[in-house]
mmCIF file of C-alpha atoms in Angstrom:
data_model
loop_
_atom_site.group_PDB
_atom_site.id
_atom_site.type_symbol
_atom_site.label_atom_id
_atom_site.label_comp_id
_atom_site.label_asym_id
_atom_site.label_seq_id
_atom_site.Cartn_x
_atom_site.Cartn_y
_atom_site.Cartn_z
ATOM 1 C CA UNK J 1 38.217 183.495 42.678
ATOM 2 C CA UNK J 2 35.164 182.744 40.760
ATOM 3 C CA UNK J 3 33.262 179.629 40.677
ATOM 4 C CA UNK J 4 34.333 179.144 36.813
ATOM 5 C CA UNK J 5 37.898 179.791 38.289
ATOM 6 C CA UNK J 6 37.690 177.255 40.575
ATOM 7 C CA UNK J 7 36.170 174.668 38.306
ATOM 8 C CA UNK J 8 39.264 174.893 36.289
ATOM 9 C CA UNK J 9 41.427 174.785 38.804
ATOM 10 C CA UNK J 10 40.391 171.632 40.557
ATOM 11 C CA UNK J 11 40.283 169.930 37.260
ATOM 12 C CA UNK J 12 43.744 170.631 36.654
ATOM 13 C CA UNK J 13 44.710 169.714 40.326
ATOM 14 C CA UNK J 14 43.122 166.452 39.992
ATOM 15 C CA UNK J 15 43.166 165.485 36.306
ATOM 16 C CA UNK J 16 46.226 166.948 35.078
ATOM 17 C CA UNK J 17 48.135 169.015 37.716
ATOM 18 C CA UNK J 18 50.917 169.078 35.129
ATOM 19 C CA UNK J 19 49.472 171.690 33.325
ATOM 20 C CA UNK J 20 48.986 173.721 36.459
ATOM 21 C CA UNK J 21 51.179 177.083 35.959
ATOM 22 C CA UNK J 22 52.919 178.446 38.570
ATOM 23 C CA UNK J 23 50.069 181.359 38.956
ATOM 24 C CA UNK J 24 47.856 178.618 39.431
ATOM 25 C CA UNK J 25 49.521 176.883 42.266
ATOM 26 C CA UNK J 26 50.230 180.412 43.851
ATOM 27 C CA UNK J 27 46.342 180.554 43.346
ATOM 28 C CA UNK J 28 45.926 177.097 45.197
ATOM 29 C CA UNK J 29 48.087 177.541 47.356
ATOM 30 C CA UNK J 30 46.351 180.595 48.825
ATOM 31 C CA UNK J 31 43.009 179.049 48.919
ATOM 32 C CA UNK J 32 42.418 176.996 52.291
ATOM 33 C CA UNK J 33 39.222 175.408 50.738
ATOM 34 C CA UNK J 34 41.594 174.349 47.610
ATOM 35 C CA UNK J 35 44.119 173.073 49.840
ATOM 36 C CA UNK J 36 41.833 171.295 51.866
ATOM 37 C CA UNK J 37 39.951 169.289 48.984
ATOM 38 C CA UNK J 38 43.510 168.255 47.868
ATOM 39 C CA UNK J 39 44.802 166.760 50.975
ATOM 40 C CA UNK J 40 41.085 165.047 51.190
ATOM 41 C CA UNK J 41 42.080 163.432 47.883
ATOM 42 C CA UNK J 42 45.668 162.802 48.500
ATOM 43 C CA UNK J 43 44.334 160.707 52.027
ATOM 44 C CA UNK J 44 41.817 159.460 50.139
ATOM 45 C CA UNK J 45 44.332 157.809 47.302
ATOM 46 C CA UNK J 46 46.957 157.079 50.325
ATOM 47 C CA UNK J 47 44.463 155.210 51.844
ATOM 48 C CA UNK J 48 43.623 152.576 48.869
ATOM 49 C CA UNK J 49 44.028 149.441 50.055
ATOM 50 C CA UNK J 50 46.708 147.798 48.157
ATOM 51 C CA UNK J 51 46.935 144.473 46.386
ATOM 52 C CA UNK J 52 50.338 144.537 45.629
ATOM 53 C CA UNK J 53 52.375 141.211 45.996
ATOM 54 C CA UNK J 54 56.719 140.097 45.653
ATOM 55 C CA UNK J 55 58.190 137.414 45.676
ATOM 56 C CA UNK J 56 60.077 137.712 49.310
ATOM 57 C CA UNK J 57 62.751 135.593 48.226
ATOM 58 C CA UNK J 58 63.785 138.164 45.205
ATOM 59 C CA UNK J 59 63.239 140.547 47.748
ATOM 60 C CA UNK J 60 65.771 139.562 49.946
ATOM 61 C CA UNK J 61 67.941 138.078 47.425
ATOM 62 C CA UNK J 62 67.842 141.826 45.634
ATOM 63 C CA UNK J 63 68.905 143.482 49.435
ATOM 64 C CA UNK J 64 71.331 140.928 50.007
ATOM 65 C CA UNK J 65 73.424 141.536 46.561
ATOM 66 C CA UNK J 66 73.190 145.351 47.249
ATOM 67 C CA UNK J 67 74.961 144.796 50.991
ATOM 68 C CA UNK J 68 77.226 142.264 48.686
ATOM 69 C CA UNK J 69 76.533 139.573 51.707
ATOM 70 C CA UNK J 70 78.701 136.805 50.872
ATOM 71 C CA UNK J 71 77.677 133.813 48.349
ATOM 72 C CA UNK J 72 78.045 131.487 50.652
ATOM 73 C CA UNK J 73 76.185 132.723 53.296
ATOM 74 C CA UNK J 74 72.378 130.207 53.190
ATOM 75 C CA UNK J 75 68.984 132.335 52.967
ATOM 76 C CA UNK J 76 66.558 131.369 55.776
ATOM 77 C CA UNK J 77 63.935 128.954 54.131
ATOM 78 C CA UNK J 78 62.602 126.127 54.787
ATOM 79 C CA UNK J 79 59.329 124.349 53.242
ATOM 80 C CA UNK J 80 57.133 126.328 55.003
ATOM 81 C CA UNK J 81 58.834 129.534 54.290
ATOM 82 C CA UNK J 82 58.604 128.699 50.706
ATOM 83 C CA UNK J 83 55.289 128.349 50.293
ATOM 84 C CA UNK J 84 54.180 131.743 52.153
ATOM 85 C CA UNK J 85 57.404 133.423 50.040
ATOM 86 C CA UNK J 86 54.533 135.764 48.462
ATOM 87 C CA UNK J 87 53.564 138.388 50.698
ATOM 88 C CA UNK J 88 51.133 140.969 50.324
ATOM 89 C CA UNK J 89 51.852 144.703 50.788
ATOM 90 C CA UNK J 90 48.039 145.706 51.811
ATOM 91 C CA UNK J 91 48.054 148.574 54.277
ATOM 92 C CA UNK J 92 44.780 147.644 55.958
ATOM 93 C CA UNK J 93 45.996 144.247 57.092
ATOM 94 C CA UNK J 94 50.080 144.251 57.140
ATOM 95 C CA UNK J 95 49.191 143.653 60.384
ATOM 96 C CA UNK J 96 48.704 139.894 59.196
ATOM 97 C CA UNK J 97 51.801 139.935 57.293
ATOM 98 C CA UNK J 98 54.116 138.683 60.027
ATOM 99 C CA UNK J 99 51.898 135.406 60.369
ATOM 100 C CA UNK J 100 52.588 134.607 57.277
ATOM 101 C CA UNK J 101 56.229 135.136 57.310
ATOM 102 C CA UNK J 102 58.947 133.120 56.754
ATOM 103 C CA UNK J 103 60.408 133.996 60.518
ATOM 104 C CA UNK J 104 56.664 133.228 61.736
ATOM 105 C CA UNK J 105 56.539 130.023 59.842
ATOM 106 C CA UNK J 106 60.331 128.899 60.792
ATOM 107 C CA UNK J 107 59.118 129.817 64.580
ATOM 108 C CA UNK J 108 56.245 128.045 64.481
ATOM 109 C CA UNK J 109 58.177 124.852 62.675
ATOM 110 C CA UNK J 110 60.569 125.375 65.539
ATOM 111 C CA UNK J 111 58.186 124.962 68.165
ATOM 112 C CA UNK J 112 56.213 122.068 66.392
ATOM 113 C CA UNK J 113 59.607 120.398 66.668
ATOM 114 C CA UNK J 114 60.471 120.796 69.697
ATOM 115 C CA UNK J 115 56.564 119.976 71.294
ATOM 116 C CA UNK J 116 57.048 116.404 69.278
ATOM 117 C CA UNK J 117 61.218 115.865 70.687
ATOM 118 C CA UNK J 118 59.714 116.493 74.152
ATOM 119 C CA UNK J 119 56.819 114.301 74.247
ATOM 120 C CA UNK J 120 59.271 111.848 72.899
ATOM 121 C CA UNK J 121 61.774 112.208 75.312
ATOM 122 C CA UNK J 122 59.118 112.543 78.281
ATOM 123 C CA UNK J 123 57.302 109.147 76.390
ATOM 124 C CA UNK J 124 60.711 107.421 77.001
ATOM 125 C CA UNK J 125 61.764 108.584 80.386
ATOM 126 C CA UNK J 126 58.332 107.702 81.872
ATOM 127 C CA UNK J 127 58.265 104.143 80.154
ATOM 128 C CA UNK J 128 61.481 103.836 81.452
ATOM 129 C CA UNK J 129 60.463 104.797 85.308
ATOM 130 C CA UNK J 130 57.335 102.559 84.671
ATOM 131 C CA UNK J 131 59.315 99.556 83.548
ATOM 132 C CA UNK J 132 61.560 99.784 86.401
ATOM 133 C CA UNK J 133 58.707 100.432 88.990
ATOM 134 C CA UNK J 134 56.714 97.401 87.748
ATOM 135 C CA UNK J 135 59.875 95.075 87.788
ATOM 136 C CA UNK J 136 60.775 95.949 91.194
ATOM 137 C CA UNK J 137 56.973 95.223 92.152
ATOM 138 C CA UNK J 138 55.811 92.240 90.914
ATOM 139 C CA UNK J 139 59.148 90.009 90.159
ATOM 140 C CA UNK J 140 57.586 87.280 88.601
ATOM 141 C CA UNK J 141 55.277 89.768 86.133
ATOM 142 C CA UNK J 142 58.153 91.168 85.325
ATOM 143 C CA UNK J 143 59.946 88.045 84.970
ATOM 144 C CA UNK J 144 57.188 86.424 82.424
ATOM 145 C CA UNK J 145 56.730 89.876 80.454
ATOM 146 C CA UNK J 146 60.114 90.989 80.381
ATOM 147 C CA UNK J 147 60.531 89.218 77.400
ATOM 148 C CA UNK J 148 58.181 90.945 75.594
ATOM 149 C CA UNK J 149 59.528 94.167 75.396
ATOM 150 C CA UNK J 150 57.263 96.802 75.520
ATOM 151 C CA UNK J 151 55.233 98.304 72.136
ATOM 152 C CA UNK J 152 55.282 101.991 71.569
ATOM 153 C CA UNK J 153 51.026 101.879 71.801
ATOM 154 C CA UNK J 154 51.872 100.409 75.633
ATOM 155 C CA UNK J 155 54.148 102.870 76.659
ATOM 156 C CA UNK J 156 51.472 105.582 75.417
ATOM 157 C CA UNK J 157 48.621 103.926 76.997
ATOM 158 C CA UNK J 158 50.791 104.065 80.772
ATOM 159 C CA UNK J 159 51.943 107.993 79.925
ATOM 160 C CA UNK J 160 48.457 108.775 79.117
ATOM 161 C CA UNK J 161 46.954 106.721 82.498
ATOM 162 C CA UNK J 162 49.669 107.756 84.991
ATOM 163 C CA UNK J 163 51.984 110.399 83.884
ATOM 164 C CA UNK J 164 49.576 113.343 82.660
ATOM 165 C CA UNK J 165 52.010 116.076 81.306
ATOM 166 C CA UNK J 166 53.288 118.751 83.511
ATOM 167 C CA UNK J 167 53.332 121.247 81.009
ATOM 168 C CA UNK J 168 49.895 120.911 79.352
ATOM 169 C CA UNK J 169 50.291 122.254 75.446
ATOM 170 C CA UNK J 170 49.838 126.096 74.792
ATOM 171 C CA UNK J 171 46.222 127.232 73.949
ATOM 172 C CA UNK J 172 45.122 127.288 70.398
ATOM 173 C CA UNK J 173 42.514 129.066 68.326
ATOM 174 C CA UNK J 174 40.168 126.843 67.058
ATOM 175 C CA UNK J 175 39.712 128.328 64.693
ATOM 176 C CA UNK J 176 40.678 131.584 63.023
ATOM 177 C CA UNK J 177 39.858 135.322 64.348
ATOM 178 C CA UNK J 178 39.411 138.127 62.271
ATOM 179 C CA UNK J 179 38.677 141.374 63.305
ATOM 180 C CA UNK J 180 37.830 144.320 61.178
ATOM 181 C CA UNK J 181 37.990 147.919 62.778
ATOM 182 C CA UNK J 182 37.458 146.181 66.016
ATOM 183 C CA UNK J 183 38.170 147.823 69.208
ATOM 184 C CA UNK J 184 41.614 146.940 71.102
ATOM 185 C CA UNK J 185 38.950 146.512 74.255
ATOM 186 C CA UNK J 186 36.811 143.822 72.207
ATOM 187 C CA UNK J 187 39.464 142.087 70.554
ATOM 188 C CA UNK J 188 40.562 141.991 74.262
ATOM 189 C CA UNK J 189 37.772 140.491 75.450
ATOM 190 C CA UNK J 190 37.131 137.932 72.931
ATOM 191 C CA UNK J 191 41.022 136.890 72.701
ATOM 192 C CA UNK J 192 41.046 136.653 76.323
ATOM 193 C CA UNK J 193 38.209 134.455 76.493
ATOM 194 C CA UNK J 194 39.640 131.917 73.382
ATOM 195 C CA UNK J 195 43.076 131.550 74.976
ATOM 196 C CA UNK J 196 41.767 131.339 78.576
ATOM 197 C CA UNK J 197 44.025 134.255 79.704
ATOM 198 C CA UNK J 198 43.848 137.641 81.181
ATOM 199 C CA UNK J 199 44.506 140.716 78.764
ATOM 200 C CA UNK J 200 44.142 143.875 80.183
ATOM 201 C CA UNK J 201 44.029 146.861 77.951
ATOM 202 C CA UNK J 202 44.802 150.781 79.083
ATOM 203 C CA UNK J 203 42.101 153.392 78.771
ATOM 204 C CA UNK J 204 44.397 155.213 76.557
ATOM 205 C CA UNK J 205 44.051 152.380 74.159
ATOM 206 C CA UNK J 206 40.561 151.022 74.609
ATOM 207 C CA UNK J 207 39.450 152.751 71.866
ATOM 208 C CA UNK J 208 41.896 151.964 68.833
ATOM 209 C CA UNK J 209 40.242 150.094 66.278
ATOM 210 C CA UNK J 210 42.785 147.239 64.451
ATOM 211 C CA UNK J 211 42.483 145.448 61.786
ATOM 212 C CA UNK J 212 43.627 141.899 63.179
ATOM 213 C CA UNK J 213 43.956 138.428 61.723
ATOM 214 C CA UNK J 214 45.199 135.109 63.632
ATOM 215 C CA UNK J 215 44.842 131.881 61.574
ATOM 216 C CA UNK J 216 43.603 128.602 63.287
ATOM 217 C CA UNK J 217 46.078 127.686 65.671
ATOM 218 C CA UNK J 218 47.895 130.210 66.875
ATOM 219 C CA UNK J 219 49.217 130.459 70.278
ATOM 220 C CA UNK J 220 49.169 133.744 72.675
ATOM 221 C CA UNK J 221 52.614 134.076 71.678
ATOM 222 C CA UNK J 222 51.706 134.499 67.798
ATOM 223 C CA UNK J 223 48.875 136.936 69.321
ATOM 224 C CA UNK J 224 51.653 139.387 70.885
ATOM 225 C CA UNK J 225 53.942 139.121 67.912
ATOM 226 C CA UNK J 226 51.259 140.644 65.877
ATOM 227 C CA UNK J 227 50.464 143.379 68.500
ATOM 228 C CA UNK J 228 53.769 144.254 68.747
ATOM 229 C CA UNK J 229 53.921 144.997 65.165
ATOM 230 C CA UNK J 230 52.163 148.304 66.154
ATOM 231 C CA UNK J 231 54.060 151.069 67.097
ATOM 232 C CA UNK J 232 51.775 152.606 69.062
ATOM 233 C CA UNK J 233 51.155 149.723 71.913
ATOM 234 C CA UNK J 234 53.639 148.186 74.315
ATOM 235 C CA UNK J 235 52.288 144.993 74.920
ATOM 236 C CA UNK J 236 53.657 142.559 77.546
ATOM 237 C CA UNK J 237 53.525 139.792 79.507
ATOM 238 C CA UNK J 238 54.192 139.279 83.462
ATOM 239 C CA UNK J 239 54.918 135.561 85.421
ATOM 240 C CA UNK J 240 51.489 134.876 85.560
ATOM 241 C CA UNK J 241 50.425 134.935 82.086
ATOM 242 C CA UNK J 242 48.465 137.948 82.142
ATOM 243 C CA UNK J 243 49.146 140.631 79.540
ATOM 244 C CA UNK J 244 48.830 144.247 79.328
ATOM 245 C CA UNK J 245 48.504 146.372 76.390
ATOM 246 C CA UNK J 246 49.537 150.134 77.007
ATOM 247 C CA UNK J 247 50.499 153.309 74.849
ATOM 248 C CA UNK J 248 54.328 152.715 72.842
ATOM 249 C CA UNK J 249 55.949 155.159 72.697
ATOM 250 C CA UNK K 1 75.592 145.689 68.361
ATOM 251 C CA UNK K 2 75.543 144.386 65.141
ATOM 252 C CA UNK K 3 72.992 142.157 63.561
ATOM 253 C CA UNK K 4 74.587 138.864 62.482
ATOM 254 C CA UNK K 5 73.048 137.492 58.908
ATOM 255 C CA UNK K 6 70.154 135.834 59.710
ATOM 256 C CA UNK K 7 69.161 138.215 62.543
ATOM 257 C CA UNK K 8 69.189 141.004 59.873
ATOM 258 C CA UNK K 9 67.905 138.901 57.412
ATOM 259 C CA UNK K 10 64.781 137.796 59.509
ATOM 260 C CA UNK K 11 64.647 141.696 60.690
ATOM 261 C CA UNK K 12 64.407 142.191 56.541
ATOM 262 C CA UNK K 13 61.699 139.554 55.705
ATOM 263 C CA UNK K 14 59.407 140.641 58.772
ATOM 264 C CA UNK K 15 59.512 144.198 58.225
ATOM 265 C CA UNK K 16 59.622 144.418 54.294
ATOM 266 C CA UNK K 17 55.730 143.918 53.751
ATOM 267 C CA UNK K 18 54.513 146.499 55.541
ATOM 268 C CA UNK K 19 57.253 148.840 55.221
ATOM 269 C CA UNK K 20 56.372 148.758 51.021
ATOM 270 C CA UNK K 21 52.473 149.195 51.782
ATOM 271 C CA UNK K 22 53.348 151.912 54.500
ATOM 272 C CA UNK K 23 55.667 153.670 51.556
ATOM 273 C CA UNK K 24 54.062 152.836 48.299
ATOM 274 C CA UNK K 25 50.756 154.242 50.026
ATOM 275 C CA UNK K 26 52.673 157.814 50.722
ATOM 276 C CA UNK K 27 55.067 157.536 47.365
ATOM 277 C CA UNK K 28 52.720 155.692 44.854
ATOM 278 C CA UNK K 29 55.939 154.090 43.104
ATOM 279 C CA UNK K 30 56.794 150.815 44.015
ATOM 280 C CA UNK K 31 60.335 151.023 43.044
ATOM 281 C CA UNK K 32 61.216 154.256 44.185
ATOM 282 C CA UNK K 33 59.751 152.285 47.723
ATOM 283 C CA UNK K 34 61.988 149.743 47.794
ATOM 284 C CA UNK K 35 65.159 151.557 46.872
ATOM 285 C CA UNK K 36 64.080 153.868 50.154
ATOM 286 C CA UNK K 37 63.863 150.334 52.454
ATOM 287 C CA UNK K 38 66.871 149.272 51.184
ATOM 288 C CA UNK K 39 68.587 152.316 51.830
ATOM 289 C CA UNK K 40 67.418 152.065 55.434
ATOM 290 C CA UNK K 41 68.291 148.372 55.588
ATOM 291 C CA UNK K 42 72.155 149.417 54.420
ATOM 292 C CA UNK K 43 72.053 151.853 57.293
ATOM 293 C CA UNK K 44 70.916 149.316 59.826
ATOM 294 C CA UNK K 45 73.404 146.724 58.854
ATOM 295 C CA UNK K 46 76.055 148.686 59.034
ATOM 296 C CA UNK K 47 75.007 150.941 62.245
ATOM 297 C CA UNK K 48 76.813 149.577 65.246
ATOM 298 C CA UNK K 49 74.187 151.170 67.515
ATOM 299 C CA UNK K 50 72.009 149.353 69.988
ATOM 300 C CA UNK K 51 68.231 150.048 68.921
ATOM 301 C CA UNK K 52 65.849 148.570 71.395
ATOM 302 C CA UNK K 53 62.578 147.930 69.289
ATOM 303 C CA UNK K 54 64.024 147.700 65.415
ATOM 304 C CA UNK K 55 61.052 146.939 63.717
ATOM 305 C CA UNK K 56 59.434 149.920 64.940
ATOM 306 C CA UNK K 57 62.743 152.357 63.873
ATOM 307 C CA UNK K 58 62.468 150.140 60.580
ATOM 308 C CA UNK K 59 58.962 151.663 59.880
ATOM 309 C CA UNK K 60 59.673 155.056 61.562
ATOM 310 C CA UNK K 61 63.038 155.104 59.273
ATOM 311 C CA UNK K 62 60.598 154.104 56.144
ATOM 312 C CA UNK K 63 58.356 157.118 56.956
ATOM 313 C CA UNK K 64 61.044 159.729 57.493
ATOM 314 C CA UNK K 65 62.679 158.921 54.390
ATOM 315 C CA UNK K 66 59.323 158.882 52.765
ATOM 316 C CA UNK K 67 59.142 162.760 54.624
ATOM 317 C CA UNK K 68 62.438 163.762 53.144
ATOM 318 C CA UNK K 69 61.359 162.537 49.376
ATOM 319 C CA UNK K 70 58.917 164.833 49.085
ATOM 320 C CA UNK K 71 60.163 167.144 51.072
ATOM 321 C CA UNK K 72 62.919 167.346 48.513
ATOM 322 C CA UNK K 73 60.211 168.296 46.024
ATOM 323 C CA UNK K 74 59.086 171.373 44.231
ATOM 324 C CA UNK K 75 55.620 172.212 45.092
ATOM 325 C CA UNK K 76 54.562 171.547 41.576
ATOM 326 C CA UNK K 77 56.301 168.280 41.552
ATOM 327 C CA UNK K 78 54.258 167.531 44.881
ATOM 328 C CA UNK K 79 51.174 168.706 43.043
ATOM 329 C CA UNK K 80 52.477 166.513 39.884
ATOM 330 C CA UNK K 81 52.806 163.369 42.054
ATOM 331 C CA UNK K 82 49.950 164.208 44.018
ATOM 332 C CA UNK K 83 51.819 164.446 47.176
ATOM 333 C CA UNK K 84 50.774 166.225 50.046
ATOM 334 C CA UNK K 85 51.574 169.895 50.121
ATOM 335 C CA UNK K 86 51.783 170.114 53.925
ATOM 336 C CA UNK K 87 54.069 167.127 55.318
ATOM 337 C CA UNK K 88 52.063 167.360 58.727
ATOM 338 C CA UNK K 89 49.443 165.838 56.855
ATOM 339 C CA UNK K 90 52.086 162.600 56.291
ATOM 340 C CA UNK K 91 53.229 163.188 60.557
ATOM 341 C CA UNK K 92 49.921 163.111 61.356
ATOM 342 C CA UNK K 93 48.246 160.449 59.001
ATOM 343 C CA UNK K 94 47.466 156.816 60.731
ATOM 344 C CA UNK K 95 46.275 153.951 59.656
ATOM 345 C CA UNK K 96 42.969 154.639 60.467
ATOM 346 C CA UNK K 97 42.307 157.957 59.402
ATOM 347 C CA UNK K 98 42.178 156.376 56.019
ATOM 348 C CA UNK K 99 40.685 153.642 56.631
ATOM 349 C CA UNK K 100 37.480 155.359 58.435
ATOM 350 C CA UNK K 101 37.698 158.180 55.328
ATOM 351 C CA UNK K 102 36.968 154.857 53.354
ATOM 352 C CA UNK K 103 34.415 154.042 55.469
ATOM 353 C CA UNK K 104 32.573 157.709 55.295
ATOM 354 C CA UNK K 105 32.788 157.469 51.797
ATOM 355 C CA UNK K 106 30.647 153.983 51.890
ATOM 356 C CA UNK K 107 27.915 155.801 53.181
ATOM 357 C CA UNK K 108 28.164 159.165 52.907
ATOM 358 C CA UNK K 109 28.359 159.266 48.878
ATOM 359 C CA UNK K 110 26.020 158.643 46.200
ATOM 360 C CA UNK K 111 26.845 155.959 44.169
ATOM 361 C CA UNK K 112 27.410 157.936 41.246
ATOM 362 C CA UNK K 113 30.501 159.634 43.571
ATOM 363 C CA UNK K 114 31.971 156.620 44.598
ATOM 364 C CA UNK K 115 32.036 156.038 41.106
ATOM 365 C CA UNK K 116 33.610 159.011 40.136
ATOM 366 C CA UNK K 117 36.322 158.616 42.662
ATOM 367 C CA UNK K 118 37.241 154.476 42.633
ATOM 368 C CA UNK K 119 38.121 155.659 38.521
ATOM 369 C CA UNK K 120 39.670 158.445 39.009
ATOM 370 C CA UNK K 121 41.781 157.825 42.511
ATOM 371 C CA UNK K 122 41.641 154.419 42.573
ATOM 372 C CA UNK K 123 41.910 153.254 39.216
ATOM 373 C CA UNK K 124 44.133 156.111 37.758
ATOM 374 C CA UNK K 125 42.046 156.944 35.056
ATOM 375 C CA UNK K 126 41.691 160.825 33.661
ATOM 376 C CA UNK K 127 38.528 162.568 33.771
ATOM 377 C CA UNK K 128 37.784 161.933 30.146
ATOM 378 C CA UNK K 129 38.399 158.160 30.111
ATOM 379 C CA UNK K 130 35.741 158.263 33.673
ATOM 380 C CA UNK K 131 33.743 160.610 31.319
ATOM 381 C CA UNK K 132 33.254 158.149 29.086
ATOM 382 C CA UNK K 133 33.020 155.158 31.145
ATOM 383 C CA UNK K 134 30.127 156.438 32.807
ATOM 384 C CA UNK K 135 28.872 158.400 29.492
ATOM 385 C CA UNK K 136 28.588 161.638 31.237
ATOM 386 C CA UNK K 137 30.422 164.883 31.137
ATOM 387 C CA UNK K 138 33.961 165.707 31.681
ATOM 388 C CA UNK K 139 32.833 169.126 34.314
ATOM 389 C CA UNK K 140 30.386 166.893 36.039
ATOM 390 C CA UNK K 141 32.909 164.489 36.665
ATOM 391 C CA UNK K 142 34.672 167.218 37.835
ATOM 392 C CA UNK K 143 31.650 167.839 39.893
ATOM 393 C CA UNK K 144 31.095 164.584 41.325
ATOM 394 C CA UNK K 145 35.140 165.062 42.768
ATOM 395 C CA UNK K 146 34.541 168.476 44.301
ATOM 396 C CA UNK K 147 31.344 167.570 46.071
ATOM 397 C CA UNK K 148 32.462 164.065 47.334
ATOM 398 C CA UNK K 149 35.933 165.372 48.196
ATOM 399 C CA UNK K 150 33.555 168.408 50.175
ATOM 400 C CA UNK K 151 31.456 166.257 51.749
ATOM 401 C CA UNK K 152 34.077 163.916 52.987
ATOM 402 C CA UNK K 153 36.047 166.827 54.303
ATOM 403 C CA UNK K 154 33.126 168.757 56.170
ATOM 404 C CA UNK K 155 32.643 165.299 57.729
ATOM 405 C CA UNK K 156 35.973 165.100 59.160
ATOM 406 C CA UNK K 157 35.717 168.372 60.433
ATOM 407 C CA UNK K 158 32.205 167.999 62.081
ATOM 408 C CA UNK K 159 33.919 165.029 63.730
ATOM 409 C CA UNK K 160 37.117 166.950 64.915
ATOM 410 C CA UNK K 161 34.964 169.865 66.319
#
């Protein structure tokens, strides 16, 4: 094939492939260099970061209609989820999608309410025990003071002073962490310091580079959720809280 | 074990963005990608099978559906839609590979070559539109494209070897 013929073929390949004749297609197919150039071009085009956005509620509506799910079924939505209905299909940062997905926020919301409820119940229980103790130990004091019920503020003071929580709040990131094409080994090192937990990475995945974004307030659970999105990774946590990252499937 | 509606919706909302990103990067067609993804989810909804890692299963199914879509086309149609000719290219494709290519293009290519690649492959402009925009000839556009692709291909060949 002459250089001129190659110029014509490459112009058609990349500018107007519909104009390729059958004979020209066969020429391309028989030329290793042209095929390699074409595949490099395809890979380049495919790797373009996508900035397409879509409304997840609409997407789900479309899916549920196709499945014929009953109209009385209430879709999973909450205030936080509605704030995050527009999701991005970015191919370079898709791993972070779970952080913004409604499910993630639903879980976080759930945990938040659960934590507040647990603290409230603890405060109430400890206040009752403390009051009982004080009454028994100092009847005179109790008689004088029992006319004045404990205020929430004083109850809280007692709790903080005498009953430190046995289950400390989970460690969360104080600031957003963004890793761009960073090796898993480096990510693990930084996050193990940030979360105060041990993260062990198997040798065969230490060099794997990831795009990872963890917003401020993310916990170890959130990290596990994000890493769990990768088919090629297997993530486990033992009973001591140590995290192991290995090769998946 | 069949998923409940709530579990199914949660799975769909969790997987859809990444699945769309994957399908669009291969098929370059949002509507087609959405249809394929919905097909995958219909099968999951109707299935009673026990699947241990549903999310990974969804992405594998989407990738396979994309491959099936491409293999159903003739070579001419694949060229026309800018799909891989050799299916191994999709099977071997991983996100890191594309990202490495992008990073390599940043430091290996001339400014003009990057402009031409961006115009033709990222913005989808024709050679003629690119030539007018950059005030160069159509044959120069092609020359820049071919040189840029050769540089990138040789770079990765060197790395592999």
